[in-house]
JSON list of C-alpha atoms in Angstrom, two decimals:
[
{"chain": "A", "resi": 1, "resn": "UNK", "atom": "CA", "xyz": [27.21, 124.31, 118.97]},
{"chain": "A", "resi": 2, "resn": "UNK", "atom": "CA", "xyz": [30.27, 126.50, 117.40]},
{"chain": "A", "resi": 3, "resn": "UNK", "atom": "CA", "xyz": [32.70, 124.64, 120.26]},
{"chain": "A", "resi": 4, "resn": "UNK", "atom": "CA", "xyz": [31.52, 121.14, 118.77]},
{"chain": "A", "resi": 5, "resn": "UNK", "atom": "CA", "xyz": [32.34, 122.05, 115.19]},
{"chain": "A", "resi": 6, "resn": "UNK", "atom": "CA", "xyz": [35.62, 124.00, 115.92]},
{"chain": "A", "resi": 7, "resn": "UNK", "atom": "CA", "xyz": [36.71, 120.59, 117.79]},
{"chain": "A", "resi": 8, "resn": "UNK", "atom": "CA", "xyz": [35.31, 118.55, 114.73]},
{"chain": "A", "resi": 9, "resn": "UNK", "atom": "CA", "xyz": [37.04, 120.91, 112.06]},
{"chain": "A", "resi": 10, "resn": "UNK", "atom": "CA", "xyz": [40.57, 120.83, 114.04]},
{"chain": "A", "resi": 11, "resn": "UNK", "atom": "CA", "xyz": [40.32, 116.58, 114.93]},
{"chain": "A", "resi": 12, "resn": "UNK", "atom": "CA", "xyz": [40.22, 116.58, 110.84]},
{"chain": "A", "resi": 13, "resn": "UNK", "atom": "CA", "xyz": [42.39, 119.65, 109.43]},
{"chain": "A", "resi": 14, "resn": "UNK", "atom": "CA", "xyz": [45.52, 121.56, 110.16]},
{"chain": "A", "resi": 15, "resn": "UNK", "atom": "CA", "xyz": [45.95, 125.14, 110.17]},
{"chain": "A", "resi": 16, "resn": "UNK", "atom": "CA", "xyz": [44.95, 126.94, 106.64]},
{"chain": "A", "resi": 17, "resn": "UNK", "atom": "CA", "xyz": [44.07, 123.20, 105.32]},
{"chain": "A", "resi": 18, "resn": "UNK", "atom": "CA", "xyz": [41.18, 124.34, 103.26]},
{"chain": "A", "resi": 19, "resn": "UNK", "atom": "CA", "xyz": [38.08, 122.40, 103.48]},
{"chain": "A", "resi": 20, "resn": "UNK", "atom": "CA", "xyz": [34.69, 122.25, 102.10]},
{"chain": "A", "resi": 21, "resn": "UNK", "atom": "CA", "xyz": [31.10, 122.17, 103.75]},
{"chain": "A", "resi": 22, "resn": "UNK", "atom": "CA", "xyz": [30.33, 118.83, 102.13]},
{"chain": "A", "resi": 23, "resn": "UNK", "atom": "CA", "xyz": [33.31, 117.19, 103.70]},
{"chain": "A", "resi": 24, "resn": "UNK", "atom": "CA", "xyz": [31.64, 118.03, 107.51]},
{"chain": "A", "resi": 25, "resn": "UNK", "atom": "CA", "xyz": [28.01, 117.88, 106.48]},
{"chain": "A", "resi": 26, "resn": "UNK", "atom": "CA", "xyz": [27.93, 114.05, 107.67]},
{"chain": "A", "resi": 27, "resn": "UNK", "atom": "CA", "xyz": [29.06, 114.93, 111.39]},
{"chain": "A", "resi": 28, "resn": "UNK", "atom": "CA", "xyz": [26.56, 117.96, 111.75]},
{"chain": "A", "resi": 29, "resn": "UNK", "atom": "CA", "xyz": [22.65, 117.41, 112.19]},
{"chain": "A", "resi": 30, "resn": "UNK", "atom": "CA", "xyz": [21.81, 119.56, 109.68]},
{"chain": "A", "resi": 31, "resn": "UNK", "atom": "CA", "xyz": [23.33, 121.53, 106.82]},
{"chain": "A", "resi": 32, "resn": "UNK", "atom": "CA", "xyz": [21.44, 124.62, 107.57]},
{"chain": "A", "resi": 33, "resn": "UNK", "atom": "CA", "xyz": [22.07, 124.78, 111.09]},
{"chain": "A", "resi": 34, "resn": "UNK", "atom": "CA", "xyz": [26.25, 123.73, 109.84]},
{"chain": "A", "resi": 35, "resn": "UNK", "atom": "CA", "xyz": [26.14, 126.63, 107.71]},
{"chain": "A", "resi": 36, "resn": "UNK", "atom": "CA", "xyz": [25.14, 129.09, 110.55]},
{"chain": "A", "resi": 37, "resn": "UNK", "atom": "CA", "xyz": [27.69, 127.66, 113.03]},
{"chain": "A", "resi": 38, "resn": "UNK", "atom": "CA", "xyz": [30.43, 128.43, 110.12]},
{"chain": "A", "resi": 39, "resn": "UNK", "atom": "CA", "xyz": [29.31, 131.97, 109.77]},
{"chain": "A", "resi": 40, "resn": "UNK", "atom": "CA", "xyz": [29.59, 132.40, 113.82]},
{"chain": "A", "resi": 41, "resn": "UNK", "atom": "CA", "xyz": [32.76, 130.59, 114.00]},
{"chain": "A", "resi": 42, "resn": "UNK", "atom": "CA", "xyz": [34.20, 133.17, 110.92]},
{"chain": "A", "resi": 43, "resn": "UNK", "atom": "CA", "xyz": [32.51, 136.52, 112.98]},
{"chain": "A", "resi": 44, "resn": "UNK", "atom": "CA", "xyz": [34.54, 135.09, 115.72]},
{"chain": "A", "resi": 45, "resn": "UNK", "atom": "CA", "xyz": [37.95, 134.74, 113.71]},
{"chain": "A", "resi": 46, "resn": "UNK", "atom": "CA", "xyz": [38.50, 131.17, 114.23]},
{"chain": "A", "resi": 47, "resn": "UNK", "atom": "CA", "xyz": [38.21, 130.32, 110.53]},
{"chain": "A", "resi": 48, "resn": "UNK", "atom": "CA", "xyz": [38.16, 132.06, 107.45]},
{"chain": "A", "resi": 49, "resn": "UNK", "atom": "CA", "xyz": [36.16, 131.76, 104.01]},
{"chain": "A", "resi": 50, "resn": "UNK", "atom": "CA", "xyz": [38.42, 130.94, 101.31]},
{"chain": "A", "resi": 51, "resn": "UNK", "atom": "CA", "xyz": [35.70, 131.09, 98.55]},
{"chain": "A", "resi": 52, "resn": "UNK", "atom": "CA", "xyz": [31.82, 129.68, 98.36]},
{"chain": "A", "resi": 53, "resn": "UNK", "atom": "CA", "xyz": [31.52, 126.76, 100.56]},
{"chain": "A", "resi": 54, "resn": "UNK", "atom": "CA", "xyz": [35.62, 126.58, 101.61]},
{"chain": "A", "resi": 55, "resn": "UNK", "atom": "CA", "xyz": [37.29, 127.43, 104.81]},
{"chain": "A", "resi": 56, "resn": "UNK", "atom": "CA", "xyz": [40.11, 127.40, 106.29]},
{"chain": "A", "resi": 57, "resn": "UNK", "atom": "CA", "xyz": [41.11, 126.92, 110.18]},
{"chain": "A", "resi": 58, "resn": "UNK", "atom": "CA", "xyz": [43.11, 130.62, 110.99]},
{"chain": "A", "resi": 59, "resn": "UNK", "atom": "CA", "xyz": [46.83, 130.08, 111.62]},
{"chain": "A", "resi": 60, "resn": "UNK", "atom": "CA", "xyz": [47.91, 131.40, 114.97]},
{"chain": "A", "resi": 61, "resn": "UNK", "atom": "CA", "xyz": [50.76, 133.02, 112.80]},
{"chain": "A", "resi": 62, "resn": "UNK", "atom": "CA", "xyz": [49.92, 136.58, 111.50]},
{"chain": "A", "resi": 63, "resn": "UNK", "atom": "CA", "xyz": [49.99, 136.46, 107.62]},
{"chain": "A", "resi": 64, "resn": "UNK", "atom": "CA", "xyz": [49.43, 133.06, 106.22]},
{"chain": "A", "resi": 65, "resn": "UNK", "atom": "CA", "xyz": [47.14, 131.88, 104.68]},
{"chain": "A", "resi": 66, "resn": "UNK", "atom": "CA", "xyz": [46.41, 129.17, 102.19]},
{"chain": "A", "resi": 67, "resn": "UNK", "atom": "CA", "xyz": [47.66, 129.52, 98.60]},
{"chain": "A", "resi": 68, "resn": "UNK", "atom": "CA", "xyz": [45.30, 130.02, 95.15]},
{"chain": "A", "resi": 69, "resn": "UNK", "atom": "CA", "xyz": [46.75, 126.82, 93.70]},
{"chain": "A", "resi": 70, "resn": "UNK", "atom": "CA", "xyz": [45.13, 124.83, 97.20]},
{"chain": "A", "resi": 71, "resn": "UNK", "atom": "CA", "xyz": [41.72, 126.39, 96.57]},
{"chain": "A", "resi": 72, "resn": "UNK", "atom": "CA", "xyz": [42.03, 125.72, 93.08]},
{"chain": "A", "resi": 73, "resn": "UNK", "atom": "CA", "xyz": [43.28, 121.94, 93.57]},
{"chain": "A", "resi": 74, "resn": "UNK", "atom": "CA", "xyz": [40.06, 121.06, 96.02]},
{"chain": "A", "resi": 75, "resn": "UNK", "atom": "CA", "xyz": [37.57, 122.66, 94.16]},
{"chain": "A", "resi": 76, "resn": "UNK", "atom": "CA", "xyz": [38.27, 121.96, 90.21]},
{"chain": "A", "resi": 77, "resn": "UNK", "atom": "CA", "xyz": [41.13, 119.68, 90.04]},
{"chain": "A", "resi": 78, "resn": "UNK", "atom": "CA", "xyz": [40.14, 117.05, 92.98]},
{"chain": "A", "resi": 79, "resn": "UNK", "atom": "CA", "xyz": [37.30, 115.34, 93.94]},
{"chain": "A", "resi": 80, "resn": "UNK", "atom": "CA", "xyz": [38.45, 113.09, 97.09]},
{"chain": "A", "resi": 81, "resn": "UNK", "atom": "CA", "xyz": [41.29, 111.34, 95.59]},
{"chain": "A", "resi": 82, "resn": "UNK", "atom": "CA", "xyz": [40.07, 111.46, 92.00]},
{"chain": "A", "resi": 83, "resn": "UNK", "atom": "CA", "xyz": [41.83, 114.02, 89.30]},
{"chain": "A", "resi": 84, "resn": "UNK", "atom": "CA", "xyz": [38.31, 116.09, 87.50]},
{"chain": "A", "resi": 85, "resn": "UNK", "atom": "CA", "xyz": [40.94, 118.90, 86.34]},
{"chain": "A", "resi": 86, "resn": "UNK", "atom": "CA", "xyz": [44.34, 120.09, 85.18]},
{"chain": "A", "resi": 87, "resn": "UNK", "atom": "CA", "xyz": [46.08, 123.13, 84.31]},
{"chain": "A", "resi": 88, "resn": "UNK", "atom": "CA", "xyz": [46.49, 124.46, 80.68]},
{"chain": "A", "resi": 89, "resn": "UNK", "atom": "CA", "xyz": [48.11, 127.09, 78.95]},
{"chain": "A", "resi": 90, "resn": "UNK", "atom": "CA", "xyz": [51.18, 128.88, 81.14]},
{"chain": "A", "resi": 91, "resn": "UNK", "atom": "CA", "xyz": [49.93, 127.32, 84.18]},
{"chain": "A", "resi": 92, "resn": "UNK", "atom": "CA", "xyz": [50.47, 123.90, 82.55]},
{"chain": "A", "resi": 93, "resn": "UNK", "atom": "CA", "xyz": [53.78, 124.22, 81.82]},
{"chain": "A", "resi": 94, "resn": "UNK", "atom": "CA", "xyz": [54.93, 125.24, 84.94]},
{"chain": "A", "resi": 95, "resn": "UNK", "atom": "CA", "xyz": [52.90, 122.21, 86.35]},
{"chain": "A", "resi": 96, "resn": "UNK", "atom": "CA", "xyz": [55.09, 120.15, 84.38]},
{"chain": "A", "resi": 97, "resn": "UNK", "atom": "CA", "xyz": [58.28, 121.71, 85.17]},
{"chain": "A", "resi": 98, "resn": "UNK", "atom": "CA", "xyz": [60.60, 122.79, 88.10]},
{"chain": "A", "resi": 99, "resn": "UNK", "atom": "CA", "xyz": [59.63, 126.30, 87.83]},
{"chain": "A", "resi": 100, "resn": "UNK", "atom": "CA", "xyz": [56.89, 125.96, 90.73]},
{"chain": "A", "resi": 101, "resn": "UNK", "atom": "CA", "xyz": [53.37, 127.50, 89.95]},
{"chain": "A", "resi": 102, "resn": "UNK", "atom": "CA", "xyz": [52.95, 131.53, 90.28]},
{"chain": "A", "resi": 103, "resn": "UNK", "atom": "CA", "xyz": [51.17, 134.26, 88.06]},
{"chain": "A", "resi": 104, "resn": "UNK", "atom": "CA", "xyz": [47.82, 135.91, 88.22]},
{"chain": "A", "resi": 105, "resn": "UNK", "atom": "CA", "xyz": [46.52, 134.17, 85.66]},
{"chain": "A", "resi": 106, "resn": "UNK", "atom": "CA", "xyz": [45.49, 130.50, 85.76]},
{"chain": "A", "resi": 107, "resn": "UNK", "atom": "CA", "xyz": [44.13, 128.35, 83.33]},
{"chain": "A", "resi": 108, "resn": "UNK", "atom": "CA", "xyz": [42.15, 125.38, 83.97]},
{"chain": "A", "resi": 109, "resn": "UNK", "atom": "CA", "xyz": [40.24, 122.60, 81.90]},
{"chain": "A", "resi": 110, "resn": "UNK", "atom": "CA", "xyz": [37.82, 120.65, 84.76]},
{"chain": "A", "resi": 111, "resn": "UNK", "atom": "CA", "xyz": [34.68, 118.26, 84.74]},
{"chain": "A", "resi": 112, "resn": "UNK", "atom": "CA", "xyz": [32.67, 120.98, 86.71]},
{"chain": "A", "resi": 113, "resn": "UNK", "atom": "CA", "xyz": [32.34, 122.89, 83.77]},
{"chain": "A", "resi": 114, "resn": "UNK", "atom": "CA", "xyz": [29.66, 122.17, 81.61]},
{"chain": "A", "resi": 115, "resn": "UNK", "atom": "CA", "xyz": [29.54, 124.81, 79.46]},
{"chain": "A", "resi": 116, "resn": "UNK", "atom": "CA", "xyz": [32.65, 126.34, 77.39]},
{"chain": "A", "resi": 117, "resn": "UNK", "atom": "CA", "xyz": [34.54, 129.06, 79.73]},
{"chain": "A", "resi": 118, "resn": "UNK", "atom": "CA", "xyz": [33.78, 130.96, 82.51]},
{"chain": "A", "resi": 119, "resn": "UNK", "atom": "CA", "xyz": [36.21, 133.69, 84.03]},
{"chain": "A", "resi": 120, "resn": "UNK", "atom": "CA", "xyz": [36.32, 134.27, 87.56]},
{"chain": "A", "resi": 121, "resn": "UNK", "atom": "CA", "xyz": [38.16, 136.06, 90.36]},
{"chain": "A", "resi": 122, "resn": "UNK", "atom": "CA", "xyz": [39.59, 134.11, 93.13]},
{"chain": "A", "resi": 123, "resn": "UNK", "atom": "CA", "xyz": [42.03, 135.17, 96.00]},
{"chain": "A", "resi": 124, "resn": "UNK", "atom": "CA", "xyz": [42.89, 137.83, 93.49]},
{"chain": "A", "resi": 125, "resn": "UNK", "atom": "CA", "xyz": [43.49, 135.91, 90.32]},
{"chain": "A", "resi": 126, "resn": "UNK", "atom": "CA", "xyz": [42.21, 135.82, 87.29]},
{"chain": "A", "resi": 127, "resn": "UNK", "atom": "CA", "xyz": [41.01, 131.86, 87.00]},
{"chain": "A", "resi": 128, "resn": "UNK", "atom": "CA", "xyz": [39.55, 130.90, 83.27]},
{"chain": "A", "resi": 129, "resn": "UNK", "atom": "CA", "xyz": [37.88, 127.61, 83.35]},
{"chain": "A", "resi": 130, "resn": "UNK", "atom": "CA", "xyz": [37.31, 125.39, 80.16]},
{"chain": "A", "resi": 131, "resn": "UNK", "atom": "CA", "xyz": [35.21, 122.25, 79.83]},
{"chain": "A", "resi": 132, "resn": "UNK", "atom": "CA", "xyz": [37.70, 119.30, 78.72]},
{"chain": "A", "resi": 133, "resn": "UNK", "atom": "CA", "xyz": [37.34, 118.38, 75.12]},
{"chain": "A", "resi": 134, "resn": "UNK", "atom": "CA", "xyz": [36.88, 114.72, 76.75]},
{"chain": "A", "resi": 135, "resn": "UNK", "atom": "CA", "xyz": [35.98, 113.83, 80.70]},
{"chain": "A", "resi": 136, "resn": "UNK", "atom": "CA", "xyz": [39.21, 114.01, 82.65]},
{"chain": "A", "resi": 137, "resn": "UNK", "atom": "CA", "xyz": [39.35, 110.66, 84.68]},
{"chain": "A", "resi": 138, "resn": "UNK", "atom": "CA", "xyz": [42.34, 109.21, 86.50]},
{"chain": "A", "resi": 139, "resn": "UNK", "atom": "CA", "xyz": [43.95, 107.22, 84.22]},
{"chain": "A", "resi": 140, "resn": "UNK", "atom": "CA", "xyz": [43.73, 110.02, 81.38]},
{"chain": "A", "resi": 141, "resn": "UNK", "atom": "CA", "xyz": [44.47, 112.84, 82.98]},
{"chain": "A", "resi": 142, "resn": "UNK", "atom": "CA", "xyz": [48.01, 113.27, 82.14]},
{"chain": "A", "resi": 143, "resn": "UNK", "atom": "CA", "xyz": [47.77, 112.49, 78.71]},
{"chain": "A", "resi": 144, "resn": "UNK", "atom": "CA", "xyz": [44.36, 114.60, 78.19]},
{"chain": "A", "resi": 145, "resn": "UNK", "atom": "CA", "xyz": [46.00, 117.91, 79.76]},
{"chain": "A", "resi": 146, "resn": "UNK", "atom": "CA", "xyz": [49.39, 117.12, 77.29]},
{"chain": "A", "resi": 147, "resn": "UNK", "atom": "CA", "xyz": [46.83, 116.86, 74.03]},
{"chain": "A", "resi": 148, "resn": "UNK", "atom": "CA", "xyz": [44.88, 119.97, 75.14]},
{"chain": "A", "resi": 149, "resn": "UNK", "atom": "CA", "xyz": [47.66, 121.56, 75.66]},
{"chain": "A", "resi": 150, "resn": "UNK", "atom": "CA", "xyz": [49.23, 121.07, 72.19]},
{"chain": "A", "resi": 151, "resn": "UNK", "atom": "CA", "xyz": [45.54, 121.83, 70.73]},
{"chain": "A", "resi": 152, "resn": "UNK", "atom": "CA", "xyz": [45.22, 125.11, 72.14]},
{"chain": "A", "resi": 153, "resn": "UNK", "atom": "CA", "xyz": [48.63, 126.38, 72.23]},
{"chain": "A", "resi": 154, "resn": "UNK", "atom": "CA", "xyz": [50.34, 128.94, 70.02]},
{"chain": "A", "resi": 155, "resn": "UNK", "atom": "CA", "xyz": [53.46, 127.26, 67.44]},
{"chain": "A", "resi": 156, "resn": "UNK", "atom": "CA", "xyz": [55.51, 129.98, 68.89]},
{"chain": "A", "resi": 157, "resn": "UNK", "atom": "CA", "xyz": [54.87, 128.70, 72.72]},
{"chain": "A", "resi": 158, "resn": "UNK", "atom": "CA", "xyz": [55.27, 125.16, 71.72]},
{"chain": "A", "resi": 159, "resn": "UNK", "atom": "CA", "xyz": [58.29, 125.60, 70.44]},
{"chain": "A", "resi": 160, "resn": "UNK", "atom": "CA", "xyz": [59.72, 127.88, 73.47]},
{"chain": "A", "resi": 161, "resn": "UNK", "atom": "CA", "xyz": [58.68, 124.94, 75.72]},
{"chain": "A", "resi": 162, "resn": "UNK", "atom": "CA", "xyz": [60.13, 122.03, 73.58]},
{"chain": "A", "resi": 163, "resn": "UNK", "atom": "CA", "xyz": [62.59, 120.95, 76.21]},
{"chain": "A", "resi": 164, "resn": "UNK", "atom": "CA", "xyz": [59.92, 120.73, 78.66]},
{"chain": "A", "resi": 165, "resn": "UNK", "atom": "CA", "xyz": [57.14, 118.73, 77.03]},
{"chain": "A", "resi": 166, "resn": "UNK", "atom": "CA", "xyz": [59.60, 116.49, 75.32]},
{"chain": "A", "resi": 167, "resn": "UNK", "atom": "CA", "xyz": [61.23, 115.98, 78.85]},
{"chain": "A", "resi": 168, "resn": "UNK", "atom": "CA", "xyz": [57.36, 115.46, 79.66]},
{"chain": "A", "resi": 169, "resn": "UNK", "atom": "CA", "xyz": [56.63, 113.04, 77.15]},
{"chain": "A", "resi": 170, "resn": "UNK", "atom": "CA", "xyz": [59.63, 111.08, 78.23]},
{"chain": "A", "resi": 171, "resn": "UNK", "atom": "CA", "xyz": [59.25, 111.10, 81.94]},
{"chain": "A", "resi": 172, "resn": "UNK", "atom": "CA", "xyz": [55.02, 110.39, 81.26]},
{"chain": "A", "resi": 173, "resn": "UNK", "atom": "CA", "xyz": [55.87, 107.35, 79.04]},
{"chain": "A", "resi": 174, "resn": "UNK", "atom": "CA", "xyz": [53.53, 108.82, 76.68]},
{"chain": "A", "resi": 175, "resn": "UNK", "atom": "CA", "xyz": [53.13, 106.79, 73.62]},
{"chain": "A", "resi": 176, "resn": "UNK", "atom": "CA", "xyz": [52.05, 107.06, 70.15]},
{"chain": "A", "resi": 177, "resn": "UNK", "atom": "CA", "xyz": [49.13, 104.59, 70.79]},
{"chain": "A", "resi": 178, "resn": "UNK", "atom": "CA", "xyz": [47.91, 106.89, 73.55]},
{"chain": "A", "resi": 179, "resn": "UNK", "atom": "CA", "xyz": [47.96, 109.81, 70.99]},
{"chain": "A", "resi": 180, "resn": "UNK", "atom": "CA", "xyz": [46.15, 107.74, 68.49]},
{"chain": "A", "resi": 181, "resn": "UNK", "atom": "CA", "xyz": [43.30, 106.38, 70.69]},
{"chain": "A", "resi": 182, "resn": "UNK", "atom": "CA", "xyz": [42.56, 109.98, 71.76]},
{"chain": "A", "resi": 183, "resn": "UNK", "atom": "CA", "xyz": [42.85, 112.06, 68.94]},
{"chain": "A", "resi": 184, "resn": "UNK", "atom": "CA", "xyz": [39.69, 111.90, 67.37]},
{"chain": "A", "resi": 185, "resn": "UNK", "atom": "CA", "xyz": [38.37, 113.79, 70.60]},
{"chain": "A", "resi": 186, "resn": "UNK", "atom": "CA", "xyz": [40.62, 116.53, 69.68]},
{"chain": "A", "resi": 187, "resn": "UNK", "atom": "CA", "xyz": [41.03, 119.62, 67.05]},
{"chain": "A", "resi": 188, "resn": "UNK", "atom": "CA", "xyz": [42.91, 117.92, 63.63]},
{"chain": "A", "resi": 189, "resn": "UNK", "atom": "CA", "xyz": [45.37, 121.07, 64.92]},
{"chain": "A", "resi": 190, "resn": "UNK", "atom": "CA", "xyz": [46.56, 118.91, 67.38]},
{"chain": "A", "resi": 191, "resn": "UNK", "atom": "CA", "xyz": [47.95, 116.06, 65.48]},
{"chain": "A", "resi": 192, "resn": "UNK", "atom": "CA", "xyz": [49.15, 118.90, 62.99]},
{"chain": "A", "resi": 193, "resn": "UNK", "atom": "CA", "xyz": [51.07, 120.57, 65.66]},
{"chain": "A", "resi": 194, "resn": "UNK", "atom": "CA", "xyz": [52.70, 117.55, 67.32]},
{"chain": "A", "resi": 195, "resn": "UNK", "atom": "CA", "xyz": [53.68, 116.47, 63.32]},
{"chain": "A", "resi": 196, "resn": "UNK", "atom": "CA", "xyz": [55.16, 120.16, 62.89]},
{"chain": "A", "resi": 197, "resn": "UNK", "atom": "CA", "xyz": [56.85, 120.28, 66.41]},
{"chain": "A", "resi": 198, "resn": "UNK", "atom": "CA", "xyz": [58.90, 117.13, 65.69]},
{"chain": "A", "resi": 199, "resn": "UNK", "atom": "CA", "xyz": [57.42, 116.19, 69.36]},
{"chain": "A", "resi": 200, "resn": "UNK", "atom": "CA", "xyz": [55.81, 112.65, 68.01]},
{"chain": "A", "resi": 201, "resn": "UNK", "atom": "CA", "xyz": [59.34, 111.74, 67.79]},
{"chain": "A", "resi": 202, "resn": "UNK", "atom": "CA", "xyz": [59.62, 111.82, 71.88]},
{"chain": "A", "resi": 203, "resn": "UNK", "atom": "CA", "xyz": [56.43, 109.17, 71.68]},
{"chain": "A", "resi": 204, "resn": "UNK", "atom": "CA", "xyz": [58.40, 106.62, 70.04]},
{"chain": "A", "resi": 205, "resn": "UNK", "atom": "CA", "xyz": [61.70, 106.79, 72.19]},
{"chain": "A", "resi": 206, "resn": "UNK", "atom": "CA", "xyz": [60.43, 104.33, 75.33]}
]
């Protein structure tokens, strides 16, 4: 049975394209018996376990694997093709910018948490995860992860990264009306801070 679901995980993914268990479930005849065949096929090196429940076909080239930002991405920011998470804090600025994301530390504000924060280790980084001040959907994402941002960021870091969330605001066509139909979900810091920041100037400029 391992030689049916190797040729069912390759027909769907590439080398070190992580998947999950759910996404396979549907081919198998049972989710038990899937989840033994995955444990064989990882004994036998032909895949490797990324975290609970994600794998990853083995690249035939010695040393790569996938990144921390591709486990992260399937299991809290992406459900299918729907956004449930973004990035906050230092990771969210270098979401928004051409810096690229690195660093050991990654913040994230998802719909699969339900409760507050929870700190985790994954791949060898330190991942805090927050429950969004308001359910992260497709057409709010962009805008919610720019509010939380500016509610839980320091006036010293907001500041520093001026440039790049005014740029942000610009580029997002984020608008003063979008800041005013969400704000009641936020901290009264946040309005404070975007007042203080001169950044509510940017809103108006479209």
């Amino acid at each position: 049975m391992t030689k049916d679901l190797l040729k069912i995980i390759k027909s769907k993914y590439k080398e070190n394209e992580l998947f999950s268990l759910g996404e396979i479930a549907s081919k198998y005849q049972s989710y038990e018996l899937l989840k033994v065949d995955i444990s064989r096929l990882v004994k036998e090196g032909k895949i490797a376990k990324a975290s609970h429940g994600v794998y990853y076909l083995v690249s035939r080239k010695k040393g790569i694997a996938p990144s921390i930002y591709d486990l992260v991405e399937l299991k809290y920011l992406k459900n299918g093709n729907h956004t449930i998470g973004f990035y906050s804090g230092e990771s969210y600025i270098q979401s928004i910018s051409k810096a690229g994301l690195e660093g050991h530390k990654i913040e994230i504000y998802s719909n699969k948490c339900t409760s507050g924060k929870r700190e985790m280790n994954l791949m060898g980084h330190r991942i805090i995860l927050r429950r969004p001040y308001i359910k992260i959907s497709d057409d709010n994402c962009r805008i919610n992860a720019f509010l939380t941002y500016i509610s839980t960021a320091a006036a010293s870091d907001i500041e520093t990264f001026y440039p790049i969330l005014a740029n942000h605001i610009r580029t997002q066509h984020f608008s003063a009306d979008d800041v005013i139909s969400l704000s009641t979900n936020y901290p009264d810091k946040m309005t404070a801070k975007l007042l203080s920041s001169d950044l509510y100037r940017s809103l108006w400029k479209h």
